[in-house]
Coordinates of C-alpha atoms in Angstrom, one line a residue:
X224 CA -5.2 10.2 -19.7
X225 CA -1.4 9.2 -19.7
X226 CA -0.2 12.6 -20.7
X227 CA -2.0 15.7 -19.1
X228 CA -1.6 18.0 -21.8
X229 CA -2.7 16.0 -24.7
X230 CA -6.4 16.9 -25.6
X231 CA -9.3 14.5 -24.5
X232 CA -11.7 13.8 -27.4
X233 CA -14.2 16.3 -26.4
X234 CA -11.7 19.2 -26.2
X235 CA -11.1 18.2 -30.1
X236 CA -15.2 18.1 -31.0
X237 CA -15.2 21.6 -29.6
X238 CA -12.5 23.1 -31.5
X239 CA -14.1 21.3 -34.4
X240 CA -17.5 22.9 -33.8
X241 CA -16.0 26.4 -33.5
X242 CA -13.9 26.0 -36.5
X243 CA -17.0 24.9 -38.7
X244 CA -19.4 27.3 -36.5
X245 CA -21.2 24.6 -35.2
X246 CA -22.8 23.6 -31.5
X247 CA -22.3 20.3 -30.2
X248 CA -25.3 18.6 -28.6
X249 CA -25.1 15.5 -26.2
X250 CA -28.1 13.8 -24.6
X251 CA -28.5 10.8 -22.1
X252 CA -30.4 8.0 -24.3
X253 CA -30.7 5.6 -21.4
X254 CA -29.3 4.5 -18.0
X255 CA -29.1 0.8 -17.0
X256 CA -27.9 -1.6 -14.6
X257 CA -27.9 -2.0 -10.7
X258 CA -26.4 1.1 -8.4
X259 CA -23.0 -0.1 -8.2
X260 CA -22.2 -1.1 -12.0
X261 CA -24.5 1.2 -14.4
X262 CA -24.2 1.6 -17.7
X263 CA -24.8 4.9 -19.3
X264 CA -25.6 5.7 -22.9
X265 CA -25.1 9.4 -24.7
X266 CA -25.6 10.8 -28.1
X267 CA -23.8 13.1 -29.9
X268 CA -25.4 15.3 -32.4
X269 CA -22.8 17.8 -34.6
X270 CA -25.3 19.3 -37.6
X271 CA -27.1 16.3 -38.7
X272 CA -24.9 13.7 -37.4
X273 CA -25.5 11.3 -34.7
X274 CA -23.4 8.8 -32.5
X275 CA -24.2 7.3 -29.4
X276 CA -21.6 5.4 -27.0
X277 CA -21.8 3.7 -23.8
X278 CA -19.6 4.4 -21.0
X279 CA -19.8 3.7 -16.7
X280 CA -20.2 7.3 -16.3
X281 CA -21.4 9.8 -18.4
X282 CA -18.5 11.5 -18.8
X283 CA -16.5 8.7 -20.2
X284 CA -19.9 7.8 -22.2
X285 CA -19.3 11.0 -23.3
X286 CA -15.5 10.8 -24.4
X287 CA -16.4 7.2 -26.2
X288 CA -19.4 9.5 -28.3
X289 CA -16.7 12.1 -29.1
X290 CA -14.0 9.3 -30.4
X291 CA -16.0 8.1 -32.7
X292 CA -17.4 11.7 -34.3
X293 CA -13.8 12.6 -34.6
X294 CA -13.0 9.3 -36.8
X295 CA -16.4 9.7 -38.6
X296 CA -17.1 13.1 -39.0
X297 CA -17.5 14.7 -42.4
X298 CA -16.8 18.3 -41.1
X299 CA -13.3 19.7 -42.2
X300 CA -10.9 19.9 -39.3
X301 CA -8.6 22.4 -38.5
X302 CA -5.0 22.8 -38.6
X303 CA -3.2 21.8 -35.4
X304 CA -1.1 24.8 -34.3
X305 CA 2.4 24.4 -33.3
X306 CA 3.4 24.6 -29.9
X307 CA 5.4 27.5 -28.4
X308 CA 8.0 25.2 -27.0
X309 CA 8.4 23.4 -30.7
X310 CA 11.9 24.8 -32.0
X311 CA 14.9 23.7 -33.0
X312 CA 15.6 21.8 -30.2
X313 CA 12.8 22.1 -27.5
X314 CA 13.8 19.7 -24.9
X315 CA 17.7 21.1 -24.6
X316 CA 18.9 23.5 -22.3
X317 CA 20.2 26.9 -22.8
X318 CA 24.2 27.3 -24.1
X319 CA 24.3 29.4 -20.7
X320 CA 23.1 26.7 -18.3
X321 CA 25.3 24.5 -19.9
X322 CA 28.5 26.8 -19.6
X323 CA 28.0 27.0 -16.5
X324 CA 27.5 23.5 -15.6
X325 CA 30.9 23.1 -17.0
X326 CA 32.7 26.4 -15.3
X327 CA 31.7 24.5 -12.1
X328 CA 33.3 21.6 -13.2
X329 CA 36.4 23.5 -14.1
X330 CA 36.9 25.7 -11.5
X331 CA 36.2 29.1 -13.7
X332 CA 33.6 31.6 -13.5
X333 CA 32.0 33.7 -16.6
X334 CA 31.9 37.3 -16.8
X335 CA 29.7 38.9 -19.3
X336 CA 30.0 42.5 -20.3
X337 CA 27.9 44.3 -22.8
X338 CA 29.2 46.2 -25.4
X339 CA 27.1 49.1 -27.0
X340 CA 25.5 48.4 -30.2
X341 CA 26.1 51.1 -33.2
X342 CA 23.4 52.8 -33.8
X343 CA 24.4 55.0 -36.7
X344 CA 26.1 58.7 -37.4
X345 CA 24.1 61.6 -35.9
X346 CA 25.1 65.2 -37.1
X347 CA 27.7 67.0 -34.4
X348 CA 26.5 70.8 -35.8
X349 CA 24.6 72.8 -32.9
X350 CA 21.7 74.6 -33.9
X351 CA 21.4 76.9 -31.2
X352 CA 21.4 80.4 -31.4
X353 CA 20.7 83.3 -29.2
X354 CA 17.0 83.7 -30.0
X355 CA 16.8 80.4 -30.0
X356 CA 17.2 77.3 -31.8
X357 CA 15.9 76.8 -35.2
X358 CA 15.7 73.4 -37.4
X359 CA 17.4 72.8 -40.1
X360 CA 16.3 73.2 -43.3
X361 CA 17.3 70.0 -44.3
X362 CA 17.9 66.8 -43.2
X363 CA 19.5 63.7 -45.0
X364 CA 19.0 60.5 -43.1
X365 CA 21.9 58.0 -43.0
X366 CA 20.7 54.4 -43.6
X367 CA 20.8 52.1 -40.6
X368 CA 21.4 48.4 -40.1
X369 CA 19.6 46.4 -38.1
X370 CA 20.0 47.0 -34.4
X371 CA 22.5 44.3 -32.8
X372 CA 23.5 43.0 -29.2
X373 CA 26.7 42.5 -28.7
X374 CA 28.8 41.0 -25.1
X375 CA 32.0 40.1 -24.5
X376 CA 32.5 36.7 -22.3
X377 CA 35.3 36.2 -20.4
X378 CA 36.8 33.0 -19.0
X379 CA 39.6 32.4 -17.4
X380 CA 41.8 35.1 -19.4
X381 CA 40.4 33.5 -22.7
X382 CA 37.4 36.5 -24.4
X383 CA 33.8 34.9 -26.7
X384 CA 32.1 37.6 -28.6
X385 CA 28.3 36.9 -29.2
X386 CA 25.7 38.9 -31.3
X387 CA 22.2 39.0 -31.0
X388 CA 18.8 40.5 -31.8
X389 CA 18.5 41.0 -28.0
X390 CA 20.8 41.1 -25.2
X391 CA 20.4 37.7 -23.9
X392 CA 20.6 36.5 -28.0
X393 CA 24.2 38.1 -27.7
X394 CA 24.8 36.0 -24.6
X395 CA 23.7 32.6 -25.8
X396 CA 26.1 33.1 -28.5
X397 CA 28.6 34.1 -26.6
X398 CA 28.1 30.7 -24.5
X399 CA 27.6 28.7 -27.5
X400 CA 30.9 29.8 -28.7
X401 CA 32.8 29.3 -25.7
X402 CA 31.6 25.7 -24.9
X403 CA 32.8 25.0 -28.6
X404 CA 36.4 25.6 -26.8
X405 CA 36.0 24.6 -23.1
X406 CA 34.5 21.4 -23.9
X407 CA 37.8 20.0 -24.8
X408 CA 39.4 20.9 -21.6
X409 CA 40.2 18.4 -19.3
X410 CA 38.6 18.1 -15.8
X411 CA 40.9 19.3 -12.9
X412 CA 41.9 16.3 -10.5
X413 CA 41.5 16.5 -7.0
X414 CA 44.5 16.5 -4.7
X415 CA 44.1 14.0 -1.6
X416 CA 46.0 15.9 1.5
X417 CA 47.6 12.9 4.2
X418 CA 45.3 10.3 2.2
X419 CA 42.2 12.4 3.9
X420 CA 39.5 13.9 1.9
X421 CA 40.1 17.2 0.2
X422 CA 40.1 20.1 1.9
X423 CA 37.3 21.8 0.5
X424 CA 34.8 19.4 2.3
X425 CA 36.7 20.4 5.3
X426 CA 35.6 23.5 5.1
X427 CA 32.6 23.3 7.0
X428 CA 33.8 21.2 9.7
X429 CA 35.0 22.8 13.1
X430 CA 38.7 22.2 13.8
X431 CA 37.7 20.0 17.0
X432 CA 35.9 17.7 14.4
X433 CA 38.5 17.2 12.2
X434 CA 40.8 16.2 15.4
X435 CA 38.4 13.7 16.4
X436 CA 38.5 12.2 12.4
X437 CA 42.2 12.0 12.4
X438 CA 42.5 10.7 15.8
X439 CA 39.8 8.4 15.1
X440 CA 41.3 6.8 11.7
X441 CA 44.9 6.7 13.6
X442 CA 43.5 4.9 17.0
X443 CA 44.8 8.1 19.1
X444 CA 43.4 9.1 22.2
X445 CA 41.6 12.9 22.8
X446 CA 42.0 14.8 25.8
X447 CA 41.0 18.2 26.0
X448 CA 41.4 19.5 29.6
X449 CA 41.3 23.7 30.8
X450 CA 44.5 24.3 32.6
X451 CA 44.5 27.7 33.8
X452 CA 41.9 30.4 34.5
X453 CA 42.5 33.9 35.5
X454 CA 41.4 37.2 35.0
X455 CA 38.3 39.1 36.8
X456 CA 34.9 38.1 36.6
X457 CA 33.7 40.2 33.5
X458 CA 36.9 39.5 31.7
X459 CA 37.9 36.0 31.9
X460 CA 40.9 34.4 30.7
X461 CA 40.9 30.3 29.7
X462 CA 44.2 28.5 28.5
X463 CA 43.1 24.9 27.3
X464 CA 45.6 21.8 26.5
X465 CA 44.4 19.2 23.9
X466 CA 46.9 15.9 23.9
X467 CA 46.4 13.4 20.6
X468 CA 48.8 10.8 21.4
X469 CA 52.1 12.1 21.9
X470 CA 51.0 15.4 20.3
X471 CA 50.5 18.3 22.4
X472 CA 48.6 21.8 22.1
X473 CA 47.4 25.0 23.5
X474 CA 45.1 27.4 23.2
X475 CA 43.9 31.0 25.3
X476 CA 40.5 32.5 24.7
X477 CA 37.8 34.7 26.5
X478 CA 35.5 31.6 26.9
X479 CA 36.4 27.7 27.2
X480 CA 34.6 27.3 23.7
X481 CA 37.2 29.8 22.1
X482 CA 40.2 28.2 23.8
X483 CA 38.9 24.9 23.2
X484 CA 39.1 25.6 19.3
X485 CA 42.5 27.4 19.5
X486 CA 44.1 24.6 21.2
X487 CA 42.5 22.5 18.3
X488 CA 43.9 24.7 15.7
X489 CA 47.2 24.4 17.1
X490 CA 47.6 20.4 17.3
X491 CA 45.9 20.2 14.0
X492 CA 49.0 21.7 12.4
X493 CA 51.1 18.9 13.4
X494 CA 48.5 16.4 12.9
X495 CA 48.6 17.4 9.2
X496 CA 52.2 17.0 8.9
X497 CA 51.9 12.5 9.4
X498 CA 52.3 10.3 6.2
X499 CA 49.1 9.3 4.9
X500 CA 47.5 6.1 5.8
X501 CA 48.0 3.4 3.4
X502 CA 45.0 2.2 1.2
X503 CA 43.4 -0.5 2.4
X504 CA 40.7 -2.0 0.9
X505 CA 37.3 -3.5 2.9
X506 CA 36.4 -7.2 1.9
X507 CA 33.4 -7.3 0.6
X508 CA 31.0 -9.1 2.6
X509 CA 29.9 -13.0 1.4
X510 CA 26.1 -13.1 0.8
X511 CA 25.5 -16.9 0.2
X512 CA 21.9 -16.9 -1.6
X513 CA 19.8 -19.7 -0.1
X514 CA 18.7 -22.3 -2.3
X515 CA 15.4 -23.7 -2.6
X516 CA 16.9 -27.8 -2.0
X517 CA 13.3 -28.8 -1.2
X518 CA 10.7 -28.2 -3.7
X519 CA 7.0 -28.4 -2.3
X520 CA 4.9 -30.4 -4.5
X521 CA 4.7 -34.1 -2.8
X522 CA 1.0 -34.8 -2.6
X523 CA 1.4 -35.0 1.7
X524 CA 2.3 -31.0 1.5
X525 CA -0.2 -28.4 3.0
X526 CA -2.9 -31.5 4.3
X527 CA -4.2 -28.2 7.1
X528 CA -3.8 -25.6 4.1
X529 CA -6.1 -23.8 2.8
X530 CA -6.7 -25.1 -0.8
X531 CA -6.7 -21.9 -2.4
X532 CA -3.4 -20.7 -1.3
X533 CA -2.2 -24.7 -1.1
X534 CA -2.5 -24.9 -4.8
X535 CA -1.2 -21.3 -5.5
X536 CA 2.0 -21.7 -3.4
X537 CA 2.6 -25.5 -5.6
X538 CA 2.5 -23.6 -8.8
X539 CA 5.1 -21.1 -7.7
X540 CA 7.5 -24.0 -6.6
X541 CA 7.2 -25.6 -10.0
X542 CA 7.8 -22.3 -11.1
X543 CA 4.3 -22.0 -13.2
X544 CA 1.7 -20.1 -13.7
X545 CA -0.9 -19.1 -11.3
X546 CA -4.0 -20.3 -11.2
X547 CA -6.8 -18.3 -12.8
X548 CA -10.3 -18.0 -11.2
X549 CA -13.4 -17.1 -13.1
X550 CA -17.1 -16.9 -12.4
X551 CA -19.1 -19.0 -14.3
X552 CA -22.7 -18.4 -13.8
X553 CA -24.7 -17.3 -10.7
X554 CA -28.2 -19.0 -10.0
X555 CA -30.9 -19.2 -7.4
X556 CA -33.1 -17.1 -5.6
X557 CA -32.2 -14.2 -4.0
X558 CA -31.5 -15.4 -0.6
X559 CA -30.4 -18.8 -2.0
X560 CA -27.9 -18.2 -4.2
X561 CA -25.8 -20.7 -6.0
X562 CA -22.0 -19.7 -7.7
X563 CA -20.3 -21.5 -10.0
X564 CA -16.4 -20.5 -9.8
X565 CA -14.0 -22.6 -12.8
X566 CA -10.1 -22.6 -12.1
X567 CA -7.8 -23.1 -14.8
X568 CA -3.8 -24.2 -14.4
X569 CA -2.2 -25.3 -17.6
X570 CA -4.6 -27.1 -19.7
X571 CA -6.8 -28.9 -16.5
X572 CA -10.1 -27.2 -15.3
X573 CA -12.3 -27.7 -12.5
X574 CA -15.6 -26.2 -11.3
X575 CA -17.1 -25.8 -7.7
X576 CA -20.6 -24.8 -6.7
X577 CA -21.0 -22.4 -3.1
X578 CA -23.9 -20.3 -1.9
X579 CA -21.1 -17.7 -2.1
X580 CA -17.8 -16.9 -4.2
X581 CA -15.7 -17.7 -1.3
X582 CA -17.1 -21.3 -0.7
X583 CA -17.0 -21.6 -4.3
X584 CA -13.8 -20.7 -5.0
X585 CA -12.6 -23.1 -2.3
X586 CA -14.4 -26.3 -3.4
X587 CA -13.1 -25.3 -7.5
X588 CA -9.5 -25.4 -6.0
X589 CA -10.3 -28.6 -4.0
X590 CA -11.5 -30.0 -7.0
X591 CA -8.3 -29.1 -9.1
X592 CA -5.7 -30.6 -6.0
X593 CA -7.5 -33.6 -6.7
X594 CA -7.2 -33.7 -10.1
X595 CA -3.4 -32.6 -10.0
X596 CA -3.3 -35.9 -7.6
X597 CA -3.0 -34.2 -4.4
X598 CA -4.6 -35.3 -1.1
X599 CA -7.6 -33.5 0.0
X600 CA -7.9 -32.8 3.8
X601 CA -10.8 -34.6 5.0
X602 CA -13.1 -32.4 7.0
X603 CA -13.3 -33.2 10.9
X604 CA -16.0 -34.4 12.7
X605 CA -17.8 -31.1 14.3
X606 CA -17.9 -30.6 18.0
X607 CA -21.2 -31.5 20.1
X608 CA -22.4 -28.0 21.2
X609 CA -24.2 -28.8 24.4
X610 CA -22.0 -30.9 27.0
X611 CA -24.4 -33.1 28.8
X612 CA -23.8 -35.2 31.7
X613 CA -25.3 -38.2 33.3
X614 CA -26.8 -37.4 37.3
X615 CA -28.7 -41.0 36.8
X616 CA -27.1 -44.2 38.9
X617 CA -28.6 -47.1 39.3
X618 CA -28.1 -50.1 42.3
X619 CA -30.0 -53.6 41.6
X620 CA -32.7 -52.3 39.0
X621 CA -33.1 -49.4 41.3
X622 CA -33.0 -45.7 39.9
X623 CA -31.6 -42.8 42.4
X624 CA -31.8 -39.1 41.0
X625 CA -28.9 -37.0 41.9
X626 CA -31.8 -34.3 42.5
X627 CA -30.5 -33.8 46.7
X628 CA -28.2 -31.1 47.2
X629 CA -26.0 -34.1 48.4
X630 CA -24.8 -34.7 44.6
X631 CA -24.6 -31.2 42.9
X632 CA -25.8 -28.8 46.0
X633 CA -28.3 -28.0 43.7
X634 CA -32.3 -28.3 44.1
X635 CA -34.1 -28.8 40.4
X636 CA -37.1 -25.8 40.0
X637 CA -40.2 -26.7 40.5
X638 CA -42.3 -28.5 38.1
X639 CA -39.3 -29.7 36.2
X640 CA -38.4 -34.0 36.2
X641 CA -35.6 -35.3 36.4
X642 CA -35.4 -37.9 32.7
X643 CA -35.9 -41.4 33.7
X644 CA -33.6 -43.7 31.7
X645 CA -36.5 -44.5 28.9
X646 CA -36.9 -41.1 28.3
X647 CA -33.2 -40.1 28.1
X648 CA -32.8 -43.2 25.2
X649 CA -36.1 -41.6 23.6
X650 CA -34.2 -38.0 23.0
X651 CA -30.9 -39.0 23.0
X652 CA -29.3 -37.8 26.3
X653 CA -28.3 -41.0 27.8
X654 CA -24.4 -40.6 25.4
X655 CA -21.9 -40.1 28.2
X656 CA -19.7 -42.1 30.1
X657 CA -22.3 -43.0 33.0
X658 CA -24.1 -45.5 30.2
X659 CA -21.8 -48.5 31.6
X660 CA -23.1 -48.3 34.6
X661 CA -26.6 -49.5 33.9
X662 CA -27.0 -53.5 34.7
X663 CA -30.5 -54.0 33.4
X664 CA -31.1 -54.8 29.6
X665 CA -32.8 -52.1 27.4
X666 CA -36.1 -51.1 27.4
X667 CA -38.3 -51.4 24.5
X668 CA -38.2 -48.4 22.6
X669 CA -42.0 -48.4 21.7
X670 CA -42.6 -48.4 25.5
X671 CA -39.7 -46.0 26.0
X672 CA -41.5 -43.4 23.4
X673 CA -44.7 -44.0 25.7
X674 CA -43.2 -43.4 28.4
X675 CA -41.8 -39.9 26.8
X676 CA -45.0 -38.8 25.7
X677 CA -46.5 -39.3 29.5
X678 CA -43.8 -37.4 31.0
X679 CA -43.9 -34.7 28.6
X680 CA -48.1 -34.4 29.1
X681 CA -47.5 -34.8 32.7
X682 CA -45.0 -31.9 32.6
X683 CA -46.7 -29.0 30.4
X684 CA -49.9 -30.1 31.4
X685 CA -50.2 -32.1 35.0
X686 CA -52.6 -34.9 33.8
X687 CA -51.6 -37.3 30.9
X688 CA -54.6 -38.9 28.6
X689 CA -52.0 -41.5 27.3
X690 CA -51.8 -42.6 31.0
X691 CA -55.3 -42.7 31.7
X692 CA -56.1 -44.7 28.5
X693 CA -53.2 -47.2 29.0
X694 CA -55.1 -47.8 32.7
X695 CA -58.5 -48.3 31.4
X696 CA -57.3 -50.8 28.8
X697 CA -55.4 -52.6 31.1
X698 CA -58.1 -52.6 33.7
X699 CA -55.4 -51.9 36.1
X700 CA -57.0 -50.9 39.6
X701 CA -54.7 -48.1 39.8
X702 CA -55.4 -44.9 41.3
X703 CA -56.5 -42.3 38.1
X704 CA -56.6 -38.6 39.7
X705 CA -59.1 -36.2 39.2
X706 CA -57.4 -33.0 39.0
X707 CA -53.8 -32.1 38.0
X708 CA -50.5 -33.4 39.7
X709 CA -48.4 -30.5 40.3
X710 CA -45.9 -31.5 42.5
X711 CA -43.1 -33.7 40.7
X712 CA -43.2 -36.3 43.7
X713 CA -46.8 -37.5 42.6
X714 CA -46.2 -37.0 38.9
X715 CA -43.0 -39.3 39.1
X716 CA -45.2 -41.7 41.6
X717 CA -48.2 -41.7 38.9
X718 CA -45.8 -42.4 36.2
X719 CA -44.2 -45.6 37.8
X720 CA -47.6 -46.8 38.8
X721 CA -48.5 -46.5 34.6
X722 CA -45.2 -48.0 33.3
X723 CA -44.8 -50.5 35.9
X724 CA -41.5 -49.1 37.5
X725 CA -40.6 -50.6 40.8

C-alpha cells in the first residue's frame, strides 16, 4: 500500500470481528487459469454474511473479500482511536530544537538551570528527646498546590523563565518564550578577511595549505627549502626557509615537518597583510541549444529501419503521440499459432497477422507506414545456400569431366557420377557461369528426365529397368548386362550406349 502504516482491509475485518466477538472465516472457492496468470477466488464469511472476490493471488483475493465486507457489513464498527503522535501540532518540532537552530545561527549558546519547585511549609519544631522521639499529638496539614518545574534560560546575558508539570515542560517554555524574543534579531554578517574566505573555515587547514591558496590566487611561486641542520643524532635541529614571491620566512623545529610549518606560520603573517583581490566575476559559459532544423518525416526516411521503431521515431518528430499496440485475438493450433496485433496513431488503424507477436507487430506497423504514405522497404531477394560450381566443359559436342586430379587434385569416391549435362538441367545444377560455354542446342527435357531416372537407378542400384526397357523397344542390338555395373566407367559407358551419347 502507498503508506505503510495505514491498515490493509483485513487488519480492519479483524478489529471488526473482535469488537462484535465474532471469527472471520475465508475459504478458496475456486482456482483458474494457466500457471503463469491464475485467477483465485475467496469467500468471506463474518456471522451469516458472505462475500467472495477474485484476486491473482490469494492474498490480494483476500484483501478484495475484505473491502467489500467493510462497505457492506451490517456489524457496528468501532471507534477509531487517536493516535499518540495527534496533538496540537504533531508534525512540528520541539521549541528547544528550534532555539537551538537559531543560537547556531546567532552565535549564542543556552544555558538552562533549574530552579527548585516549592513544595510547601514543613514544621521546624524537633521532637527528639532523650528517651527518644515521640510524635506529635497533632498534626495540621498545610494545603499544597500542584507541584511545578521551574528553569531559568539564559542567553546571551538576556534570562526566560519556564514552568512546567515536568522538568523538560519547564524547559519547552522557557524555549518557547525566548524564541518569542530572538526571532527578531538579526543574523550576524560574516566578515571577509583580504577578500579570502572567513577564517573560521580556515580553521582546519594546515598553515602550509593556506600558503599554497594565497600563492595560488596571486600567481606567486612556493619554495620551501631546509637550510641548516645541526644538532646530535637523537636531538636534531632543522631551520627551514619558505620564499612566496618577494616574501621571505623561517622556521626551526625538531623535525623538517615542524620547521616546515613554522616557516609557514611566519610568511603567512605577511601574506595576510596584502589588499584583497578585487572581485571579479566568471562569464558564464554560452550553451547554444541545438535545434532540430530537419524534421524526419519525408516518406524516403528510415527505407533499412525497422518499421516498428521507423514509425515511433516519425511520431516523436511531429511531436505526437506514440503509437499504441494491442493484441487483438490469438488463433490456431497450438504449434501453429496465428496473432493478430492492431496499432493505433491518431484516428488511423491497422492490423497485421504473425505466427508470433513479434512478426505481428512488425507487419501491423508496416501496414500503418503505408497508410501514413510512407515507403515500405521491399524485402531482398534471399541468398542461395549451397554455392555450386560447374566441373563440366565441353569441345565439339564432346563432354570432358573434371573428375582427374589434373582439374581439382581431387578423385570423386567410388560409386558416385559425375552429372551429365541432361541430368544437371533435370535438378537444376547447371545455374553458374560455365552455362555459356555449351555450343550444342538443348536437350529435350522429357529425354533429359529419362536420362535422370537411369542414372539415378544405375547409381543406388547398378542395373536400370528403364534402360533395359528403352533397349528392348528399340530393338537396339546393344549389350544388356546380366549382373550389376559397379564401377562408374561401365555405368557411364552403359548409359551413353542407352541415350545415344557419342
Amino acid at each position: 500500500m502507498a503508506n505503510p502504516k495505514e491498515k490493509t482491509p483485513m487488519c480492519l475485518v479483524n478489529e471488526l470481528a473482535r469488537f462484535n466477538k465474532i471469527q472471520p472465516e475465508y475459504k478458496l472457492l475456486s482456482e483458474q487459469g494457466p500457471a503463469h496468470s491464475k485467477v483465485f477466488t475467496v469467500q468471506l464469511t463474518l456471522g451469516d454474511q458472505h462475500w467472495e472476490a477474485e484476486g491473482t493471488s490469494i492474498k490480494k483475493a483476500q484483501h478484495a473479500a475484505a473491502a467489500k465486507a467493510l462497505e457492506g457489513t451490517k456489524f457496528p464498527k468501532p471507534t477509531a482511536r487517536p493516535s499518540r503522535s495527534e496533538g496540537k501540532n504533531p508534525d512540528s518540532v520541539t521549541p528547544t530544537v528550534e532555539l537551538n537552530a537559531l543560537c547556531m545561527k546567532l552565535g549564542k549558546k543556552p544555558m538552562y538551570k533549574p530552579i527548585d519547585p516549592y513544595t510547601g511549609m514543613r514544621s521546624t519544631y524537633s521532637y527528639t528527646m532523650r528517651g527518644g522521639t515521640y510524635p506529635p499529638r497533632y498534626f495540621y496539614p498545610f494545603p499544597v498546590g500542584p507541584l511545578l518545574y521551574q528553569v531559568e534560560l539564559s542567553i546571551g546575558g538576556q534570562q526566560f523563565h519556564g514552568k512546567g508539570r515536568t522538568r523538560q515542560a519547564a524547559k519547552h517554555d522557557a524555549a518557547a518564550k525566548a524564541l518569542k524574543v530572538l526571532q527578531n534579531e538579526p543574523l550576524p554578517e560574516k566578515p571577509e578577511v583580504n577578500g579570502k574566505e572567513p577564517d573560521d573555515e580556515n580553521l582546519n587547514k594546515s598553515e602550509i595549505s593556506q600558503v599554497f591558496e594565497i600563492a595560488l590566487k596571486r600567481n606567486l611561486p612556493v619554495n620551501f627549502e631546509v637550510t641548516k641542520e645541526s644538532g646530535p643524532p637523537h636531538m636534531k635541529s632543522f631551520v627551514t626557509k619558505v620564499s612566496v614571491g618577494e616574501f621571505m620566512g623561517e622556521g626551526e623545529g625538531k623535525s623538517k615537518k615542524i620547521s616546515k610549518k613554522n616557516a609557514a606560520i611566519a610568511v603567512l603573517e605577511e601574506l595576510k597583510k596584502l589588499p584583497p583581490l578585487p572581485t571579479v566575476e566568471k562569464m558564464k559559459p554560452r550553451i547554444k541549444k541545438k535545434t532540430k532544423s530537419i524534421v524526419k518525416t519525408s516518406p524516403e526516411y528510415g527505407q533499412g529501419m525497422n518499421p516498428i521503431s521507423r514509425l515511433a521515431q516519425i511520431q516523436q518528430a511531429k511531436k505526437e503521440k506514440e503509437p499504441e499496440y494491442m493484441l487483438i485475438t490469438e488463433r490456431g493450433l497450438p504449434r501453429r499459432r496465428e496473432f493478430v496485433m492492431q496499432v493505433k496513431v491518431g484516428v488511423h488503424t491497422a492490423e497485421g497477422m504473425g505466427t508470433n507477436k513479434k512478426v505481428a507487430k512488425r507487419n501491423a506497423a508496416e501496414n500503418m507506414l503505408e497508410i501514413l504514405g510512407f515507403k515500405v522497404p521491399q524485402p531482398q531477394p534471399p541468398k542461395p545456400a549451397l554455392k555450386t560450381e560447374e566441373k563440366v566443359r565441353v569441345f565439339k559436342n564432346q563432354l570432358l569431366f573434371n573428375t582427374t586430379a589434373e582439374v581439382n587434385h581431387q578423385q570423386l569416391p567410388a560409386g558416385i557420377l559425375p552429372m551429365v549435362p541432361e541430368v544437371a538441367q533435370a535438378v537444376g545444377a547447371n545455374q553458374g557461369h560455365h552455362t555459356k560455354e555449351f555450343t550444342r542446342a538443348a536437350p529435350n527435357p522429357a529425354k533429359a528426365t529419362v536420362t535422370a531416372m537411369i542414372a539415378r537407378e544405375l547409381l543406388y542400384g547398378g542395373t536400370s529397368p528403364t534402360a533395359e526397357t528403352i533397349l528392348k523397344n528399340n530393338n537396339s542390338s546393344g549389350h544388356v548386362p546380366h549382373g550389376p555395373l559397379t564401377r562408374p566407367s561401365e555405368q557411364l559407358d552403359y548409359l551413353s550406349n542407352v541415350q545415344g551419347i557419342q
